[in-house]
XYZ file of C-alpha atoms in Angstrom:
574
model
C 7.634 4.135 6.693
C 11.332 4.697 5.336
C 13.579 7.207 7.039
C 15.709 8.249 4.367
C 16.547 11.586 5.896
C 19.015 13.794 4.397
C 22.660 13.342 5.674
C 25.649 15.976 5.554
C 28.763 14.838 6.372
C 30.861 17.963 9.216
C 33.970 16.608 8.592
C 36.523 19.175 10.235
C 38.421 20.651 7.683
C 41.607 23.480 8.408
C 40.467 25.560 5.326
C 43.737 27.535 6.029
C 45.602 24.473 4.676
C 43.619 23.952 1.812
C 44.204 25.167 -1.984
C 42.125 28.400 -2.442
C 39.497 26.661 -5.348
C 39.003 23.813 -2.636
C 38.558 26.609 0.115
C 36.023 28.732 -2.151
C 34.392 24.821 -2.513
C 33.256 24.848 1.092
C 32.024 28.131 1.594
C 29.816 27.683 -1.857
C 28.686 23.949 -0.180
C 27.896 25.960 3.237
C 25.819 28.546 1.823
C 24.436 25.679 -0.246
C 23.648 23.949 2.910
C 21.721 27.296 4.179
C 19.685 27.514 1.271
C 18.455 24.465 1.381
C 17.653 24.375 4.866
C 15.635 27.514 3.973
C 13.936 25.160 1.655
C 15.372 26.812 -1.640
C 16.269 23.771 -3.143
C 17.176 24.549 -6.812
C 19.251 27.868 -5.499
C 21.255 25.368 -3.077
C 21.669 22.950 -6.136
C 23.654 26.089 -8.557
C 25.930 25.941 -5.445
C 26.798 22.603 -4.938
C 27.541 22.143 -8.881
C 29.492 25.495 -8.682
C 31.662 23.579 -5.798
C 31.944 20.481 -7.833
C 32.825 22.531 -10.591
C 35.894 23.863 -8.546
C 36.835 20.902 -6.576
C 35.546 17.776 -8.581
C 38.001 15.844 -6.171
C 35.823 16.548 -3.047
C 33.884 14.045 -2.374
C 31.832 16.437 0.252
C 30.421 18.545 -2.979
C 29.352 15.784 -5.074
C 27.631 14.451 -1.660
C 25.814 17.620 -1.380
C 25.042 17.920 -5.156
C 23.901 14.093 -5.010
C 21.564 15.169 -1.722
C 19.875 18.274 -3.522
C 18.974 16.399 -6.789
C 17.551 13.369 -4.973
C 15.220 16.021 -3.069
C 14.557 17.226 -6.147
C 13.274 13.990 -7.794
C 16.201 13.782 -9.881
C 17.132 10.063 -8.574
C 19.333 8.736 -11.546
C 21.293 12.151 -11.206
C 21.913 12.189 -7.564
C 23.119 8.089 -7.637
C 25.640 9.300 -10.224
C 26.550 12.323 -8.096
C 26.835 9.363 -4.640
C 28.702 7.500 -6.372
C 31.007 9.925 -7.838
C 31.704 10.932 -4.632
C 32.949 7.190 -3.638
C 35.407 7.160 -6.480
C 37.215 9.809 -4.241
C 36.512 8.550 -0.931
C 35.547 4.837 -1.303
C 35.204 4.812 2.402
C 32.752 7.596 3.084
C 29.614 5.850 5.269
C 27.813 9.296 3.970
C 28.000 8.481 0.478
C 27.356 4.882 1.112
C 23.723 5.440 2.901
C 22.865 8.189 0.681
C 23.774 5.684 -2.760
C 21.529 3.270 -0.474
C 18.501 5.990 -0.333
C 18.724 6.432 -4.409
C 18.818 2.513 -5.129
C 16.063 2.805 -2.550
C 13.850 5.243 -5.121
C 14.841 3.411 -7.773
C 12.907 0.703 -6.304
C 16.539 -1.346 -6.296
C 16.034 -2.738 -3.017
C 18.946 -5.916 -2.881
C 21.346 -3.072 -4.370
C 20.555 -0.631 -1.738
C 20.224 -2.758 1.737
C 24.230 -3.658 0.005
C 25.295 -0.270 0.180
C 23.392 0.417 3.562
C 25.428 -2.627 5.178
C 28.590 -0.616 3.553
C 28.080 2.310 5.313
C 27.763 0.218 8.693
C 30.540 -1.984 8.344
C 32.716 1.825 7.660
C 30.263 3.475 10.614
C 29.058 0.956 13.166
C 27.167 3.744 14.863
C 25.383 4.872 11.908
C 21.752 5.000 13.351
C 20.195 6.257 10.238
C 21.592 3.343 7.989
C 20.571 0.600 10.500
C 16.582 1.864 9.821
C 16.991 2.870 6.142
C 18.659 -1.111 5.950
C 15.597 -1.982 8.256
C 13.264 -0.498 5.748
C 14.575 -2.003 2.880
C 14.546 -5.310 4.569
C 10.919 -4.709 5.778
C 9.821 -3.855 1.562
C 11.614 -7.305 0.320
C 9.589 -8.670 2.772
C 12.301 -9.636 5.687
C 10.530 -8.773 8.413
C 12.240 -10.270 10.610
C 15.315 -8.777 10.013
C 14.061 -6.008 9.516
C 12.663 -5.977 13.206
C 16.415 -7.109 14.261
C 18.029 -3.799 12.614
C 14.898 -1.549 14.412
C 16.090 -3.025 17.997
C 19.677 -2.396 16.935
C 19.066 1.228 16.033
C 16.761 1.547 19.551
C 19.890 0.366 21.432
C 21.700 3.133 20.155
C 19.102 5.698 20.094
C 16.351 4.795 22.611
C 13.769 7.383 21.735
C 13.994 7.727 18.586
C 10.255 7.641 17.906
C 10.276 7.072 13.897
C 12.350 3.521 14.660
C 9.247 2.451 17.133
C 6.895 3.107 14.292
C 9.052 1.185 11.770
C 9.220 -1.888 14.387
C 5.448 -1.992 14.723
C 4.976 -1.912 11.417
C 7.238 -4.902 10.842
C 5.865 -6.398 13.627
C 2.351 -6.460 12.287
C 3.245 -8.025 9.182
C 4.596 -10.764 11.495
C 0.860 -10.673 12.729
C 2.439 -10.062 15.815
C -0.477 -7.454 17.033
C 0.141 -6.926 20.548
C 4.028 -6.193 19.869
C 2.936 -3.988 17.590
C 0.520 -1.926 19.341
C 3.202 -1.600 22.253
C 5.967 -0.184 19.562
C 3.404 2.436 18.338
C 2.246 3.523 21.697
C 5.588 3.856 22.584
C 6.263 6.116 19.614
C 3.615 8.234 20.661
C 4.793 8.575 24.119
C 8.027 9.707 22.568
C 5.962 12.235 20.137
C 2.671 12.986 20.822
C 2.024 14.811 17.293
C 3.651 12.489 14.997
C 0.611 12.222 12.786
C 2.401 8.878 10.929
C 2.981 7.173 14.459
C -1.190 8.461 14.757
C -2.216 6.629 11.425
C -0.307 3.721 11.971
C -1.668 3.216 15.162
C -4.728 2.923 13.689
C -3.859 0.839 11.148
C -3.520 -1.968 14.535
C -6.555 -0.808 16.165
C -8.073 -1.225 12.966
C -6.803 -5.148 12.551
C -7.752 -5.696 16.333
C -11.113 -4.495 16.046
C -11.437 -1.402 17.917
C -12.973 0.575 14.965
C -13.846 3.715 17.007
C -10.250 4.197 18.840
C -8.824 3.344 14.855
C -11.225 6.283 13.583
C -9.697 8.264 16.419
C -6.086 7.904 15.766
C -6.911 8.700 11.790
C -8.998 11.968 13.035
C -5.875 12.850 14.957
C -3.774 11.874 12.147
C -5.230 14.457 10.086
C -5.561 17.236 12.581
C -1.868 17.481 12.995
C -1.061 16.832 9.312
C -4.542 17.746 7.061
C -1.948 16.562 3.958
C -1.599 13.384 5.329
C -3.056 11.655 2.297
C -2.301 8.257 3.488
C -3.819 8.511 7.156
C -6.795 10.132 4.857
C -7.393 6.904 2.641
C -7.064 5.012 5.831
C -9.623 6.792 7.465
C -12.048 6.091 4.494
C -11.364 2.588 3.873
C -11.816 2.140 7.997
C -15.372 3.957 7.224
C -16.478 1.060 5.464
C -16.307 -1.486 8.508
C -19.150 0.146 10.089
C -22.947 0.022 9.298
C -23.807 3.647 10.974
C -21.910 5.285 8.163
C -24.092 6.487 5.535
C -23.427 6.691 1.953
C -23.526 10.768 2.234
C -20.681 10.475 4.697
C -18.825 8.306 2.596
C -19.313 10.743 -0.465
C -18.228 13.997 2.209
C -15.008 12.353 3.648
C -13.688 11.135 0.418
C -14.100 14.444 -1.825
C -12.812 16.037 0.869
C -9.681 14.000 -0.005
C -9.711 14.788 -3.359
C -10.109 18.463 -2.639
C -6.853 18.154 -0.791
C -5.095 16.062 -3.541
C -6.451 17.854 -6.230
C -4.896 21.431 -4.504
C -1.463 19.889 -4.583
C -1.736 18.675 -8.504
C -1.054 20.526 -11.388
C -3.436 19.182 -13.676
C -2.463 18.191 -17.613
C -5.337 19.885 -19.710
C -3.829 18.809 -23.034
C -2.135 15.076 -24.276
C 0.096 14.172 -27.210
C -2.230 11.034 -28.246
C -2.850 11.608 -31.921
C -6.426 11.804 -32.585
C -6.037 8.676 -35.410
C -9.012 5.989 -34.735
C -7.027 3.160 -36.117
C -4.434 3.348 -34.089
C -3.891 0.666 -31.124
C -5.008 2.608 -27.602
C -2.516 2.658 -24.713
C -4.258 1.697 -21.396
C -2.177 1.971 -18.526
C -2.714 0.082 -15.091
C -1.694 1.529 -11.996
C -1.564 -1.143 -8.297
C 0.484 -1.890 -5.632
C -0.920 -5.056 -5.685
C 0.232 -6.757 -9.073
C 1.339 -9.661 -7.088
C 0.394 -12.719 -4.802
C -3.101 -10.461 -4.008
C -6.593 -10.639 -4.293
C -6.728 -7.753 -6.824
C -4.196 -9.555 -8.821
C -6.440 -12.688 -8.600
C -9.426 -10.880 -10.690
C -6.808 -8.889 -12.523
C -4.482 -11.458 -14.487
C -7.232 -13.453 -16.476
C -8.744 -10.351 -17.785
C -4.719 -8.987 -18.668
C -3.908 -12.336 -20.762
C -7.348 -12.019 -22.323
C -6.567 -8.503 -23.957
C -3.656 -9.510 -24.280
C -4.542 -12.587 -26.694
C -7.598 -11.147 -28.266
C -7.217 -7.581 -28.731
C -3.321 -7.462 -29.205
C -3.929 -5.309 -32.375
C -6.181 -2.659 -31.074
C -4.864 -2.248 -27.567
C -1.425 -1.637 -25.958
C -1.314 -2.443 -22.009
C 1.094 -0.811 -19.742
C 1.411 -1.912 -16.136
C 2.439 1.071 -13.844
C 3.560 -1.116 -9.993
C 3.841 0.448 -6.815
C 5.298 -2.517 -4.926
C 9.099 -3.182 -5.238
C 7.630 -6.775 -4.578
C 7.754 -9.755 -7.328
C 6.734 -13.298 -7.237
C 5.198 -15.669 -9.679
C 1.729 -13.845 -10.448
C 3.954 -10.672 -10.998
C 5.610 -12.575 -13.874
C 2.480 -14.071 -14.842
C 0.452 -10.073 -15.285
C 3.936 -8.613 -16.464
C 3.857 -11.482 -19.889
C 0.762 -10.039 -20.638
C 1.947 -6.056 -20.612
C 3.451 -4.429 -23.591
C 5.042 -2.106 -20.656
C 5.941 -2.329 -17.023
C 7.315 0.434 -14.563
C 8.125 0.134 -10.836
C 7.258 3.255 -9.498
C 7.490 3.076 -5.490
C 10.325 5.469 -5.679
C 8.742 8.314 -7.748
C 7.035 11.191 -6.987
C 3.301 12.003 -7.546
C 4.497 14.836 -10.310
C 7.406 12.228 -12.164
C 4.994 10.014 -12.123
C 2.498 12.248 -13.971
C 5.043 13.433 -15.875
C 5.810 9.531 -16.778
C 2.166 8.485 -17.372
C 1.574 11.204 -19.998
C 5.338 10.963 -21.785
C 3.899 7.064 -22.158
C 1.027 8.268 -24.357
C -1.550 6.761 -22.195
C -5.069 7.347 -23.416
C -7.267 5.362 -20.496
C -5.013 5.362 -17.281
C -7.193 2.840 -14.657
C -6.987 2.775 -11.073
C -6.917 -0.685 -9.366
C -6.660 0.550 -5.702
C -9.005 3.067 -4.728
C -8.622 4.254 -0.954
C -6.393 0.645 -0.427
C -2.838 0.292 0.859
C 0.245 1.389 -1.849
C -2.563 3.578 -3.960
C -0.969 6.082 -6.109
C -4.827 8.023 -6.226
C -3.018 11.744 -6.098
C -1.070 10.938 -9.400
C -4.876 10.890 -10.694
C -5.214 14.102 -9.670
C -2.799 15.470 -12.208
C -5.021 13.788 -15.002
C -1.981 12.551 -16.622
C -4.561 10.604 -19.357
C -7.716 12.086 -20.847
C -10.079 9.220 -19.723
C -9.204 8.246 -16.144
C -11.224 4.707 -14.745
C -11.327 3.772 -11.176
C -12.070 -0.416 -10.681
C -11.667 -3.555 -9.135
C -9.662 -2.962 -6.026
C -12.102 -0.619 -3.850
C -16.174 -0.492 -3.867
C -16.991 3.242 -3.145
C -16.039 6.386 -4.433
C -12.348 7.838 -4.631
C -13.851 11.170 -4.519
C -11.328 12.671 -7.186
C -12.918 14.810 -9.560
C -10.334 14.239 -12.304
C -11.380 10.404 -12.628
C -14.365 10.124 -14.525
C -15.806 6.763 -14.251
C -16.282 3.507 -11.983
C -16.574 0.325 -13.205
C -19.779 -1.719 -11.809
C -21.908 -3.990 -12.904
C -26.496 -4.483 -12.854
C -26.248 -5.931 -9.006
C -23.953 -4.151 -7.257
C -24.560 -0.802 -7.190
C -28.549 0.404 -7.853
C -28.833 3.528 -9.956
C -30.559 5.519 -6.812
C -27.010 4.697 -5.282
C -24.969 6.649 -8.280
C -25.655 10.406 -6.711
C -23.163 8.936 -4.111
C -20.122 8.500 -6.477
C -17.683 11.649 -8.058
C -17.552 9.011 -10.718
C -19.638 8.839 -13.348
C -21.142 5.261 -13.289
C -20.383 2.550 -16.501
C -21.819 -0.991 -15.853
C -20.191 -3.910 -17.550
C -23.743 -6.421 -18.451
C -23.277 -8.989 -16.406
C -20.236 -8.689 -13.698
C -17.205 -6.509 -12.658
C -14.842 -9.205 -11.567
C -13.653 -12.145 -13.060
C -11.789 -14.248 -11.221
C -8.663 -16.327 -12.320
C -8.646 -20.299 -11.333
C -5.995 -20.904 -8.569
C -2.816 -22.013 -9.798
C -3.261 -25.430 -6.955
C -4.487 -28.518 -7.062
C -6.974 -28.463 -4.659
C -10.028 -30.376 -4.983
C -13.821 -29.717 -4.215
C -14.617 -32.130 -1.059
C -17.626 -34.355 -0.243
C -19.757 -32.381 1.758
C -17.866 -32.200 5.631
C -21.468 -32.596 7.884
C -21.509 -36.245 5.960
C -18.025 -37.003 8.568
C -18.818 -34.600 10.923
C -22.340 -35.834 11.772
C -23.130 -31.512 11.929
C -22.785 -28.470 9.922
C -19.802 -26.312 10.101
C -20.332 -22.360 8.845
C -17.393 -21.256 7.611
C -15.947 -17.069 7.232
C -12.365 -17.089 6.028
C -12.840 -13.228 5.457
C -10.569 -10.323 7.645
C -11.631 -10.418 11.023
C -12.211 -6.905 11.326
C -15.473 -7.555 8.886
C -16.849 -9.541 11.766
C -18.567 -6.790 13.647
C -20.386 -7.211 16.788
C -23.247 -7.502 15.322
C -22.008 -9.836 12.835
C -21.139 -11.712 15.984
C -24.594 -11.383 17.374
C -26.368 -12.710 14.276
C -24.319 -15.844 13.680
C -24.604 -16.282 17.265
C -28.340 -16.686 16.759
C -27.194 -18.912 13.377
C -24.942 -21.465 15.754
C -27.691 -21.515 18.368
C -30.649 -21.848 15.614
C -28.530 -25.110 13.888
C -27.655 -27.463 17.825
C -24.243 -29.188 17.324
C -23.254 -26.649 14.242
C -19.560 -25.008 14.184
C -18.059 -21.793 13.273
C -15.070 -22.277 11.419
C -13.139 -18.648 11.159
C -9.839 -18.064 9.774
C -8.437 -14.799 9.418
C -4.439 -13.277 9.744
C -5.597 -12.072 12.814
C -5.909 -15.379 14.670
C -2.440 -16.389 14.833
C -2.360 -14.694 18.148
C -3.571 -15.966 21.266
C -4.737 -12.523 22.835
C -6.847 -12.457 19.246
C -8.892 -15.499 19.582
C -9.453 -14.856 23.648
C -11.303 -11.625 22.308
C -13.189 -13.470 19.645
C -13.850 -16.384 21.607
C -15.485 -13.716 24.617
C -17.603 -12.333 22.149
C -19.716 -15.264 21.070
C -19.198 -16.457 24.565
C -21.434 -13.208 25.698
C -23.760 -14.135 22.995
C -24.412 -17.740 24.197
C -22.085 -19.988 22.152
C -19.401 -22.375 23.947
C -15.733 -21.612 23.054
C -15.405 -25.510 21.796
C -18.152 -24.757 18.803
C -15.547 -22.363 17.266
C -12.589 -23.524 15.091
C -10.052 -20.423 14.905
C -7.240 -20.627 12.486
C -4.690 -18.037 11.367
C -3.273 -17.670 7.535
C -2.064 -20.516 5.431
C -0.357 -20.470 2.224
C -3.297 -20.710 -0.133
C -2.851 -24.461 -1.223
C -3.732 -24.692 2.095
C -5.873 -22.031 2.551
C -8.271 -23.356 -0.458
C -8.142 -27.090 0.917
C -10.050 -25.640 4.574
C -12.882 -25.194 2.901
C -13.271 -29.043 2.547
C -13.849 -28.819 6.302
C -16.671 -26.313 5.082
C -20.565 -26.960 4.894
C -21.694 -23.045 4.489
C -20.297 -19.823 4.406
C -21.626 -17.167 5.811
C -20.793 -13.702 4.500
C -20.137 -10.932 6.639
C -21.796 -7.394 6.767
C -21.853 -4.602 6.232
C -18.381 -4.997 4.470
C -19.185 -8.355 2.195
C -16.688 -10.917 0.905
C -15.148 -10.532 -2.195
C -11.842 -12.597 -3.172
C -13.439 -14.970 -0.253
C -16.646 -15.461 -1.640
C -15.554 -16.869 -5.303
C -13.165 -18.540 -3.445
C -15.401 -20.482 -1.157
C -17.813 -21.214 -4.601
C -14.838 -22.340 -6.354
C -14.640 -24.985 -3.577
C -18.141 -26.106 -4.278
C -19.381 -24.128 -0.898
C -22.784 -22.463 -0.717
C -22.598 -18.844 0.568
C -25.003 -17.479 2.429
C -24.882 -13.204 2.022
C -26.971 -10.263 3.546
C -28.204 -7.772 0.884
C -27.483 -4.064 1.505
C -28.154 -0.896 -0.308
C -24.603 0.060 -0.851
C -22.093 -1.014 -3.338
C -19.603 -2.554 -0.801
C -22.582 -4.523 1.090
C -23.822 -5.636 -2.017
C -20.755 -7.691 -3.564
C -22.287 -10.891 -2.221
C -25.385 -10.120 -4.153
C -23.191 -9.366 -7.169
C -21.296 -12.767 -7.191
C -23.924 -14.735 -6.443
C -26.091 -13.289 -9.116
């Protein structure tokens, strides 16, 4: 969560010693500073450029000015009005966190933790720059120092309940669970209604298994903030884990999302596409996950595919919510005619983006997953509006029209459950891109071993307890067979005690279970030579896992539900 919280500077002027246009200046910038504080932004803006206008040496107006248009969405204004204001004070900290908090929007994340560490080295104390460098640090993916500038900031501000959040966050990309879970507690004890501090805890229930105390925390979530469109998705995806919700549920909870998204939008009812059917179409792509990903794994193939083949009849614009970039980014960004970072944007400039772009089939890869950008959808900035590949239910947005599915996993007396109208590619929905390793398939492991090993490499919090109980009754069924799970989850100790308790109290010995934590996936791919089986997990099936365990030449083993998630097993396999 980023904290970049407007700053004003109170520096204490004598306006009896200033010259009369530079006096006038400050009153105009205070009764700016009232208006917007009454939340009437654009009136507050006509006074701050009426102050600039006066005194275009004051630094403290083009601050202001800079503030108003970067609450207003204008981001490329207010850095020019930020860094105006450093030509005539190069050493105001002010101007240096708030230039930080527009490179920040801009998605300019190296540029922005530099002007952050400006305003510290001119401010030491500056508790707000020490989290908004934190946050920037924690989006390029430096957790740890991002967890270093979170315990700075707590030494100067103990209770500042926003920083705990921020730590655990940081901390539970570090899979570093219990930590985490500690930090957000603590934020809670700090602020019992913080409804992001509610979410987020959640989110760590969630990865620790404690499904019903996660659903809590999102219920919560949402009773102190019903807008909270994040803790919202998070409550649906969560929804999925468990077998005693019904596809009617599902349906309820996730249109009652789009009713709230949908209020917010301003819908587009008319596009500038010209209505010429020669002309090339322009699909756009929206993720946060065009990167080292699973979605990305299913997603680049099919990109350099169009890309090759139907280069004169289609245009393909990626639109990426994830300031992130590594090797597959490059890779999926070769095969766009277009790209556009847009973690800084708002829903409406992002709307407002989409349909400037001409798009004529805008497609969702995210669903109810983390970094979606589903309430841009809801301002149906393209006529034809797709929702695939990186969810399995319904988004529950009335302004996107179809799903993409396939014959196997979702049965036609299933559609009634979908907002989505229902188009079936013929054979598959996925199609998954070789790893870039050179990992190869193994002799089978039982011919070493002497005994099978079973194998789940999927996210722990799939595995149930009654997925517990059943391969229980798989280990005992099979004498001398092994579990082999590996999951983020197991890194920590207090993880695999739980796990390791659970099959304990369904009759299997700690020593017939190998627990592992992430790998990089070289690594990752060459476990499954240690492989005989895999066993799927259910109610919420494999996906990425399951072709990846087949690519390795290992059998998978899946239970066939009515629902589209429980049936992706069935899909792949087919």
């Amino acid at each position: 969560m980023g904290l970049f919280d407007r700053f004003k500077a109170h520096e204490v002027v004598n306006s009896t010693s200033l010259a009369p246009a530079w006096s006038r200046a400050l009153e105009l910038i205070a009764l700016g500073n009232t208006l917007e504080d009454d939340g009437q932004l654009a009136q507050a803006l006509v006074h701050y450029d009426a102050a600039v206008g006066l005194a275009p040496k004051l630094a403290r107006a083009h601050l202001n000015q800079g503030n108003a248009l970067l609450a207003s969405g204008h981001i490329a204004a207010a850095l020019v009005a930020f860094e105006t204001a450093l030509l005539q004070d190069p050493g105001y900290a002010a101007a240096h966190y708030n230039r930080g908090n527009a490179l920040a929007r801009l998605g300019l994340l190296e540029a922005a933790q530099t002007a952050y560490r400006k305003a510290l080295e001119l401010q030491p104390a500056f508790v707000n720059a020490q989290v908004a460098l934190g946050t920037a640090l924690d989006e390029l993916q430096h957790y740890g120092a991002a967890i270093a500038c979170y315990r700075r900031a707590l030494e100067m501000q103990p209770e500042y309940a926003e920083v705990h959040c921020n730590l655990g966050k940081s901390l539970r990309e570090l899979g570093q669970f219990a930590d985490a879970l500690e930090s957000y507690r603590r934020a809670l004890t700090l602020k019992p209604n913080y409804a992001e501090g509610h979410s987020n805890l959640g989110n760590i229930l969630k990865d620790m298994g404690s499904l019903e105390e996660a659903e809590t925390c999102y219920r919560r979530a949402l009773e102190l903030d019903s807008g909270n469109v994040g803790a919202h998705s998070n409550l649906m995806f969560l929804l999925n884990y468990s077998a005693d919700t019904g596809a009617a549920q599902l349906l309820s909870e996730a249109q009652s999302y789009g009713d709230v998204v949908s209020q917010r939008a301003q819908a587009f009812t008319n596009w500038d596409g010209p209505l010429e059917p020669e002309r090339r179409l322009r699909i756009g792509f929206v993720s946060g996950d065009l990167r080292e990903h699973p979605v990305a794994y299913f997603l680049e193939n099919v990109l350099a595919g169009l890309a090759s083949e139907a280069s004169g009849r289609l245009e393909l614009l990626a639109y990426s919510n994830h300031v992130h970039c590594d090797d597959v980014t490059q890779r999926i960004k070769s095969a766009c005619d277009g790209w556009c970072v847009t973690a800084g944007l708002s829903d409406a400039t992002l709307a407002e983006r989409i349909r400037d772009d001409g798009i004529d089939i805008l497609v969702d890869l995210s669903g109810h997953t983390a970094h979606n950008r589903l309430p841009v959808f809801a301002w149906k900035p393209a006529p034809v509006q797709v929702s695939w590949l990186g969810y399995f239910g319904t988004t529950g947005l009335a302004a996107i029209d179809y799903l993409i599915a396939d014959p196997w996993c979702l049965l036609p007396s299933d559609e009634i459950h979908f907002s989505e109208n229902i188009w079936r590619l013929p054979e598959t929905r996925l199609c998954f891109t070789p790893p870039d390793v050179d990992v190869n398939v193994s002799a089978l492991p039982a011919l070493t071993t002497g005994s099978p090993t079973f194998g789940c490499f999927n996210n722990l919090t799939k595995i149930t307890s009654g997925v517990v109980a059943l391969w229980a009754s798989v280990l005992a069924a099979v004498p001398g067979s092994s579990l082999f799970l590996k999951s983020p989850q197991l890194r920590e100790a207090t993880v695999q005690s739980r796990v390791t308790a659970q099959f304990a109290a369904c009759g299997i010995a700690p020593s017939r279970l190998i627990l592992e934590g992430i790998s990089p996936r070289a690594e990752y791919l060459r476990c499954y030579q240690r492989v005989d089986i895999a066993l799927d997990p259910f109610p919420y099936t494999g996906g990425t896992t399951t072709v990846e365990a087949l690519w390795m030449g290992v059998p998978v083993l899946t239970l066939q539900g009515e629902r589209f998630l429980s049936r992706q097993g069935v899909g792949l396999l087919m």
